[in-house]
Coordinates of C-alpha atoms and ligand atoms in Angstrom, one line a residue:
X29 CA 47.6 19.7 -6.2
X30 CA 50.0 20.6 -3.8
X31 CA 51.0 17.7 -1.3
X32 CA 52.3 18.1 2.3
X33 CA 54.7 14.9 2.8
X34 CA 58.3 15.5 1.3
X35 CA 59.4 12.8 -0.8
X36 CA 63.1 11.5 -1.2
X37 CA 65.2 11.4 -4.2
X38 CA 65.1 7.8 -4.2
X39 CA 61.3 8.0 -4.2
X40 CA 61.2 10.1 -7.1
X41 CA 63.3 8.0 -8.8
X42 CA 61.4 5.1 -8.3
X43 CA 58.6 6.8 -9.4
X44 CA 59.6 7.5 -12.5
X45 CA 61.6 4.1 -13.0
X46 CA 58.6 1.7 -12.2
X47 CA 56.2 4.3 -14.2
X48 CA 58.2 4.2 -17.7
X49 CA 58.8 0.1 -16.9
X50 CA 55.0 -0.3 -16.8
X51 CA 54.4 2.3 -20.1
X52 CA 57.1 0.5 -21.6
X53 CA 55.7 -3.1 -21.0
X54 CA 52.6 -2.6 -22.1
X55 CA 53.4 -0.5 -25.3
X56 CA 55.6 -3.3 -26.4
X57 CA 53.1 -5.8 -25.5
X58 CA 50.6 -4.3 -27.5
X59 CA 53.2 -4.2 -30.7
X60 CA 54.0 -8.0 -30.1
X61 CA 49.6 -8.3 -30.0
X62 CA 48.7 -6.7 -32.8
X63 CA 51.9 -6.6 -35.4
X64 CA 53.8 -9.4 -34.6
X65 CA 50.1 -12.0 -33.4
X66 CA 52.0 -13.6 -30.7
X67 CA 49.7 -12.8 -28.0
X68 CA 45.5 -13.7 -28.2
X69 CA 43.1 -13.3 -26.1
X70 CA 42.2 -10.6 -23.9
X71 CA 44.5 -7.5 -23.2
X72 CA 43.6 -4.4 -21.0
X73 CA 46.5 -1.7 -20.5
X74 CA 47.1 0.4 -17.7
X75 CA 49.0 3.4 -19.9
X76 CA 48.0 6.4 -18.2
X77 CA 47.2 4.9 -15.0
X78 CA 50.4 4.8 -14.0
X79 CA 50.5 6.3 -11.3
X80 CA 48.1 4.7 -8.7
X81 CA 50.5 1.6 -8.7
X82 CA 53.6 4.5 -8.5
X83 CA 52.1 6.1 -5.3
X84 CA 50.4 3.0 -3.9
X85 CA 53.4 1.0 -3.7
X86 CA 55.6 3.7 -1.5
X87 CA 52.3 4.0 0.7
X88 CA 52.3 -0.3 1.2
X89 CA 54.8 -2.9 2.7
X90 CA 56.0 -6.0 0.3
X91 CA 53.6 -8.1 2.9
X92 CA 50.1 -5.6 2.5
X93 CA 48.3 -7.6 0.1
X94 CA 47.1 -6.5 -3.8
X95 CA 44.1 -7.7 -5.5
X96 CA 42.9 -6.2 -9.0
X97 CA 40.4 -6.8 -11.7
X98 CA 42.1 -7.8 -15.5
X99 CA 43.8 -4.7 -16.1
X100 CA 46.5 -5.9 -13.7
X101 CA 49.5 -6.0 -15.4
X102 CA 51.0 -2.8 -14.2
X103 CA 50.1 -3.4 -10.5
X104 CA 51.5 -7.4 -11.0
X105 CA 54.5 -5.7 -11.9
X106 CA 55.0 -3.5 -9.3
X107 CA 54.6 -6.0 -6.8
X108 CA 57.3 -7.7 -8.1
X109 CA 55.9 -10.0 -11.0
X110 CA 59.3 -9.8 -13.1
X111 CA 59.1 -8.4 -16.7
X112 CA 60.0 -11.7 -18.2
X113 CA 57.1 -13.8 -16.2
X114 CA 54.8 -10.9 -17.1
X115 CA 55.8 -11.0 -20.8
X116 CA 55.8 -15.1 -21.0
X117 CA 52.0 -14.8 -19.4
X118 CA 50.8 -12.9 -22.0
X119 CA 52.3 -15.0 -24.4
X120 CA 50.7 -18.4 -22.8
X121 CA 54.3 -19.8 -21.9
X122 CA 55.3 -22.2 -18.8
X123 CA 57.4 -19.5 -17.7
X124 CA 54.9 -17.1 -17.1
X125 CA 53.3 -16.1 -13.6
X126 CA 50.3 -18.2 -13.7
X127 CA 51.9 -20.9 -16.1
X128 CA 50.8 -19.2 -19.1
X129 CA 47.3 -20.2 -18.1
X130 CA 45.7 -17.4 -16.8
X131 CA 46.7 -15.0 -19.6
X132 CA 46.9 -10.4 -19.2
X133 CA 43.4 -10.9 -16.8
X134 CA 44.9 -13.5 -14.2
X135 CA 48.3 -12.2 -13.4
X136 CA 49.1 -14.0 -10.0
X137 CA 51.5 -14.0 -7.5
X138 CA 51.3 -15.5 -3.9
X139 CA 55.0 -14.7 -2.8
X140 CA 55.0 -11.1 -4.0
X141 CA 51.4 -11.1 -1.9
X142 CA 49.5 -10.3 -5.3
X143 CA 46.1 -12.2 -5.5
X144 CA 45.0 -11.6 -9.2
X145 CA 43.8 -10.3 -11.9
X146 CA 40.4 -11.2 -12.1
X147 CA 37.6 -11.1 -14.9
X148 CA 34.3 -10.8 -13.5
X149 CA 33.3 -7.2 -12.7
X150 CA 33.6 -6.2 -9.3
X151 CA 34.3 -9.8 -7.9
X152 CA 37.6 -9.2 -6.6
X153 CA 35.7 -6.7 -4.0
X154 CA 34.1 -9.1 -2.1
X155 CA 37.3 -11.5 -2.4
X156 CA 39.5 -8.3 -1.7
X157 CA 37.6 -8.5 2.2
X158 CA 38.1 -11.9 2.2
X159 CA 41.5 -11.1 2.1
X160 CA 41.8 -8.7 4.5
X161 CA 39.1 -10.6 7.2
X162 CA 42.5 -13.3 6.9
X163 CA 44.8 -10.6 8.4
X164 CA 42.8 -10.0 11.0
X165 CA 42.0 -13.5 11.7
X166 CA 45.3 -14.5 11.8
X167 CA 46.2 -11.2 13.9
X168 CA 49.2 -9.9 11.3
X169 CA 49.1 -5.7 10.8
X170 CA 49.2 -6.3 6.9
X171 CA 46.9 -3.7 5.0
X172 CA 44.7 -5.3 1.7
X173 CA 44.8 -3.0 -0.9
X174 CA 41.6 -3.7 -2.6
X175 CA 41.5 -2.3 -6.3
X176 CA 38.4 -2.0 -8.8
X177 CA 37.1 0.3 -12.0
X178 CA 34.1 2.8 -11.9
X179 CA 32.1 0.4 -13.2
X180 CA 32.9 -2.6 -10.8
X181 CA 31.6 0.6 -8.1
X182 CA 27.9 -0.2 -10.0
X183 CA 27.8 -4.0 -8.5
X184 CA 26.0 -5.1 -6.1
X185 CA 29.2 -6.7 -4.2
X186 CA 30.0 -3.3 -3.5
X187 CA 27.1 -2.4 -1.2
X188 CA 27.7 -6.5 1.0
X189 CA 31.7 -6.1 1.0
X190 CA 31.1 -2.4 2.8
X191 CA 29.0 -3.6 5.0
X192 CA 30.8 -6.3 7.0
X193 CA 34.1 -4.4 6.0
X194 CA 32.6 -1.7 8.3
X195 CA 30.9 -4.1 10.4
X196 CA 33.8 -5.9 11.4
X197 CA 36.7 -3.3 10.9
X198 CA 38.9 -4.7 8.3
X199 CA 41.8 -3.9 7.1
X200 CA 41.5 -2.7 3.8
X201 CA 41.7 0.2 1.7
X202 CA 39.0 0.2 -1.0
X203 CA 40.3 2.0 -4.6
X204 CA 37.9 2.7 -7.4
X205 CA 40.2 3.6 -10.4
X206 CA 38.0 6.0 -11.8
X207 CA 39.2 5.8 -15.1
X208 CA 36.3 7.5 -16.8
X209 CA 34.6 4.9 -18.3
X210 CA 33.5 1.7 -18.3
X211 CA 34.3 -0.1 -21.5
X212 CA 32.2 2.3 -23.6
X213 CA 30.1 4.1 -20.8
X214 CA 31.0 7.0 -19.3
X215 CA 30.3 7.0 -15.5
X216 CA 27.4 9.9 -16.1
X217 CA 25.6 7.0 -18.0
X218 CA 25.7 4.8 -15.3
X219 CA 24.4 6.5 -11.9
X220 CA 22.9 9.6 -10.5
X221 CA 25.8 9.6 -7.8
X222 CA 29.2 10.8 -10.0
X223 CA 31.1 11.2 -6.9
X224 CA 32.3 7.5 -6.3
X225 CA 33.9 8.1 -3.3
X226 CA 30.2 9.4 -1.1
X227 CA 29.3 5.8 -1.7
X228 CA 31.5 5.1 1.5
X229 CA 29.1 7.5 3.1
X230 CA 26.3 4.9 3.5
X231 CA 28.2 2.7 5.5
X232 CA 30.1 5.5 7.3
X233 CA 33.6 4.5 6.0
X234 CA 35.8 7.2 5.1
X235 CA 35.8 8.3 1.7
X236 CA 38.0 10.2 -0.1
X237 CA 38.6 11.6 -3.8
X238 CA 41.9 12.2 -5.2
X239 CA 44.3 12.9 -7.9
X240 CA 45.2 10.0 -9.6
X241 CA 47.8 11.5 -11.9
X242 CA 50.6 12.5 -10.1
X243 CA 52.1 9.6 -7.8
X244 CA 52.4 12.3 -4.5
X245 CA 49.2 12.9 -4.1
X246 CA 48.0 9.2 -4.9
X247 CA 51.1 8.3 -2.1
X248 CA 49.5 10.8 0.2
X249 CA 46.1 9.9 0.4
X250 CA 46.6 5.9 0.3
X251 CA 49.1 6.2 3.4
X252 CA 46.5 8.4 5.0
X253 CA 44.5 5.2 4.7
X254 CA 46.5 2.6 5.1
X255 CA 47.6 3.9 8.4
X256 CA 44.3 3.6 9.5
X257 CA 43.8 0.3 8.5
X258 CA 47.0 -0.7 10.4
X259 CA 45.6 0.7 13.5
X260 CA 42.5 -1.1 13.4
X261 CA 41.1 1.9 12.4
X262 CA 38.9 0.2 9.7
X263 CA 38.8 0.6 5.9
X264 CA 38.6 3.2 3.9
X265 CA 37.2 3.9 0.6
X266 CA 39.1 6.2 -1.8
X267 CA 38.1 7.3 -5.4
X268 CA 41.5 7.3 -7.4
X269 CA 40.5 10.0 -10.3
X270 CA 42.6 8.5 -14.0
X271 CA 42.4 8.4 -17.0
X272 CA 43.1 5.3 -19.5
X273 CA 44.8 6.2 -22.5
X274 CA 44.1 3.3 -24.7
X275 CA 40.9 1.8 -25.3
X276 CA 39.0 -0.4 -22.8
X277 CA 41.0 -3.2 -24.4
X278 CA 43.2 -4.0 -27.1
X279 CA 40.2 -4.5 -29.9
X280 CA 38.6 -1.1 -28.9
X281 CA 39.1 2.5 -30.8
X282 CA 37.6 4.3 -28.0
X283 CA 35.7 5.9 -30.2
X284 CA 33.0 7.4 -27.8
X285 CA 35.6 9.8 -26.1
X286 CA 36.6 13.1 -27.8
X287 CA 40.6 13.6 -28.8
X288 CA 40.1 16.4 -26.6
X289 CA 39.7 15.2 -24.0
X290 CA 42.4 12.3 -24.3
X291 CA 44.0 15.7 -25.0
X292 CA 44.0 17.2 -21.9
X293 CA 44.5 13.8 -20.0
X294 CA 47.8 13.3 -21.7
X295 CA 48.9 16.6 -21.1
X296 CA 49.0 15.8 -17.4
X297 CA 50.9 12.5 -17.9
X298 CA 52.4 11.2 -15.0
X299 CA 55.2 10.3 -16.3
X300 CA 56.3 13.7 -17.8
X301 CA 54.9 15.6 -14.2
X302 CA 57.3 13.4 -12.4
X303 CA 60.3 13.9 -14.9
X304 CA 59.4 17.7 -14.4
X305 CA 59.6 17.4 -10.9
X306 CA 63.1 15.3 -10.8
X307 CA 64.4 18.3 -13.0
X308 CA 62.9 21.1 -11.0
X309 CA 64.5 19.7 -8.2
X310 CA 67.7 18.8 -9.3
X311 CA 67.4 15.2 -8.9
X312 CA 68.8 13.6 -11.4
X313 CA 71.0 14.7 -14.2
X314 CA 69.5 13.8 -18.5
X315 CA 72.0 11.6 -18.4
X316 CA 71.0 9.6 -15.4
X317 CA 67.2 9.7 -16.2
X318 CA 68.4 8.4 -20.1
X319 CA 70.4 5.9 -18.3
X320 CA 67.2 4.7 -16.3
X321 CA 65.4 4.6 -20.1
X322 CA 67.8 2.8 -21.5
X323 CA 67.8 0.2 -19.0
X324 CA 64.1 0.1 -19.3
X325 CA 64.2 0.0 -22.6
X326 CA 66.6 -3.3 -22.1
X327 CA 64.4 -4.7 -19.4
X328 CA 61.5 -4.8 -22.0
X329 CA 63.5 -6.4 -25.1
X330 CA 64.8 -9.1 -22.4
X331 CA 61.3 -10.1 -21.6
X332 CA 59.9 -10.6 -25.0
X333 CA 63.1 -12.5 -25.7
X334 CA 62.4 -15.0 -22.7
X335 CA 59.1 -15.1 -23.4
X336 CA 59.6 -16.2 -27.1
X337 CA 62.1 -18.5 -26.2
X338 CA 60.0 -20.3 -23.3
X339 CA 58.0 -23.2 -24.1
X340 CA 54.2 -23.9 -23.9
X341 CA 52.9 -25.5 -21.5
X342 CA 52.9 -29.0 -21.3
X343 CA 49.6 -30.6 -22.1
X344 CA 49.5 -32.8 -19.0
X345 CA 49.2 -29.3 -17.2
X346 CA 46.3 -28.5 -18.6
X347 CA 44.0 -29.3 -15.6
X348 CA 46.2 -28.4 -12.6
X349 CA 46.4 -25.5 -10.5
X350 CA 42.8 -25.0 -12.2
X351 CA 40.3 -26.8 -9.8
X352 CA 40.9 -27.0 -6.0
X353 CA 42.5 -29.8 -4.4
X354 CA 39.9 -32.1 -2.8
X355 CA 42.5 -33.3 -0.4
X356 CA 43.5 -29.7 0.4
X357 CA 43.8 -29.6 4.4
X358 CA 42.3 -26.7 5.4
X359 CA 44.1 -25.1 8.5
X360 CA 41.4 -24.2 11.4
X361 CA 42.5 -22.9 14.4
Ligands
TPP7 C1 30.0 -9.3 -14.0 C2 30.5 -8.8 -15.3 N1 29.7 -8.1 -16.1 C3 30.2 -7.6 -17.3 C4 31.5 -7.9 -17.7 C5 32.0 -7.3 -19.0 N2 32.9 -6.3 -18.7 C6 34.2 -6.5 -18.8 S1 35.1 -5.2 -18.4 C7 33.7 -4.2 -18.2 C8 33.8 -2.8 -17.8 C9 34.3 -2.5 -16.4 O1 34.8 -1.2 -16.3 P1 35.5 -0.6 -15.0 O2 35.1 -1.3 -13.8 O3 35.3 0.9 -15.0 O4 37.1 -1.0 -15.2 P2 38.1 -0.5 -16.3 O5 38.0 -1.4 -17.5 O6 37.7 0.9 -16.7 O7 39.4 -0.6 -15.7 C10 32.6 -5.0 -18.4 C11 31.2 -4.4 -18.3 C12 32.3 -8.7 -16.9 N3 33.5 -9.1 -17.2 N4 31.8 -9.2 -15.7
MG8 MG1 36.6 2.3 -15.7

């Protein structure tokens, strides 16, 4: 699909740099999970669905806030999570992002403005507003970006959040990362209405549905949005069309999809379409795009090194940061 906005050189190369570093992360993640058994627990990867945190972050300021469900590793990075915190999280260490006690689903970050990684379907919706009703309260022009599965689109949440988003105008852009499926069920098992993005219509919030595997169009659509937001224009809701590569998590085949169709997902990788377009456009030279590999490919080795040479937690941390301070003054004005 074509786009209309022309994109910088630098843009492409971003791209494709922050793409491969989140493909790269979580393939050698999933190695250290299931051949080496250093990380446990719960582990959802965002291989193939690259390209929604590619496009979304050259649409956002550092300051618009992020808030995910658990498969948040890949926008945590993009944020500015560093690969060595990410990699120490997953592997329950002190130097991790949430203190190696949050684990892959609760990747966290106040000062890069990322508010989780969270594990109850379709919560992070309603906390997503939350978010955003703060901007406005506290009068700043920051943009939530507010990001959930096709599934988490089936919760009741949904339907309250729109309401009083719309209601009261705020400033957040709604993204269902239609991936497909929900764990196991496709999204044709799981409503009559297959077009995510007409749910917006009830509310009359803008809906849109777009191509979630090339980074352009992704970029396109979410400034489209976020612009409005920023103008007090309201939110908007936009169906983000993807595909996940990998099962629902780390202990599932996947075997209720076809190879076919993983097939003809993979054959419009994001990755690859943006290497295509670097090269069709004389970008970068295959020496410059293996250097950018390469130093990927270091980035990733670092990170399991510091992660395997951090240290657990200590046990007298294992109640803080967990429960709110009672003492906590909160600021009214
Ligand atoms: C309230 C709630 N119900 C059920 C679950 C179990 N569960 C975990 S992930 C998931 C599927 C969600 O799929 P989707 O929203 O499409 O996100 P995706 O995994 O595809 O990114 C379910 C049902 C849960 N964590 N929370
Ligand atoms: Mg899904």
């Amino acid at each position: 699909m074509a786009t209309n906005t022309q994109f910088s050189k630098e843009t492409y190369l971003y791209w494709y740099e922050l793409m491969q570093l989140i493909r790269q992360f979580e393939l050698k993640a999933e190695e250290k999970y299931k051949m080496a058994g250093k990380i446990r627990g719960f582990f959802h990867a965002y291989v193939g669905q690259e390209a929604i945190a590619a496009g979304c972050m050259t649409a956002t300021r550092p300051e618009d806030p992020f808030i995910t469900a658990y498969r948040d590793h890949g926008l945590g990075m993009a944020k500015g999570i560093t690969p060595n915190e990410a990699m120490a999280e997953l592997y329950g260490k002190a130097t991790g992002c949430a203190k190696g006690k949050g684990g892959s689903m609760h990747f966290f970050s106040k000062e890069h403005h990322f508010f989780g990684g969270h594990g109850i379907v379709g919560g992070q919706i309603g906390v997503g507003a939350g978010l955003a009703f703060a901007e406005q309260y506290r009068g700043t022009d920051n943009v939530v970006l507010c990001f959930f599965g096709d599934g988490a689109a089936r919760q009741g949440v949904l339907h309250e959040t729109f309401n009083l988003a719309m209601l009261w105008k705020l400033p957040v852009v709604f993204i269902c990362e239609n991936n497909h499926y929900a764990m196991g069920t496709s999204v044709e098992r799981t409503s009559n209405v297959l077009d995510i993005y007409k749910l917006a219509d009830g509310f009359e919030m803008p809906g849109d549905s777009v191509d979630g595997m090339n980074p352009e169009t992704v970029h396109e659509a979410v400034a489209r949005a976020v612009k409005r937001a920023r103008e007090k224009g309201g939110p908007t809701l936009l169906e983000i069309k993807t595909y996940r590569y990998k099962g629902h998590s780390i202990s599932d085949p996947g075997k209720y999809r076809t190879k076919e169709e993983l097939e003809e997902y993979k054959s419009k990788d994001p990755i690859l379409l943006t290497l295509h377009t670097i090269k069709e456009k004389g970008l970068a030279t295959d020496e410059e795009i293996a250097a950018i590999d390469k130093r990927i490919e270091d980035v990733v080795e670092a990170a399991v090194k510091f992660a395997e040479e951090s240290p657990f937690p200590d046990a007298s941390e294992v109640l803080k940061d967990v429960y709110a301070d009672p003492n906590y003054e909160f600021i009214v004005d």
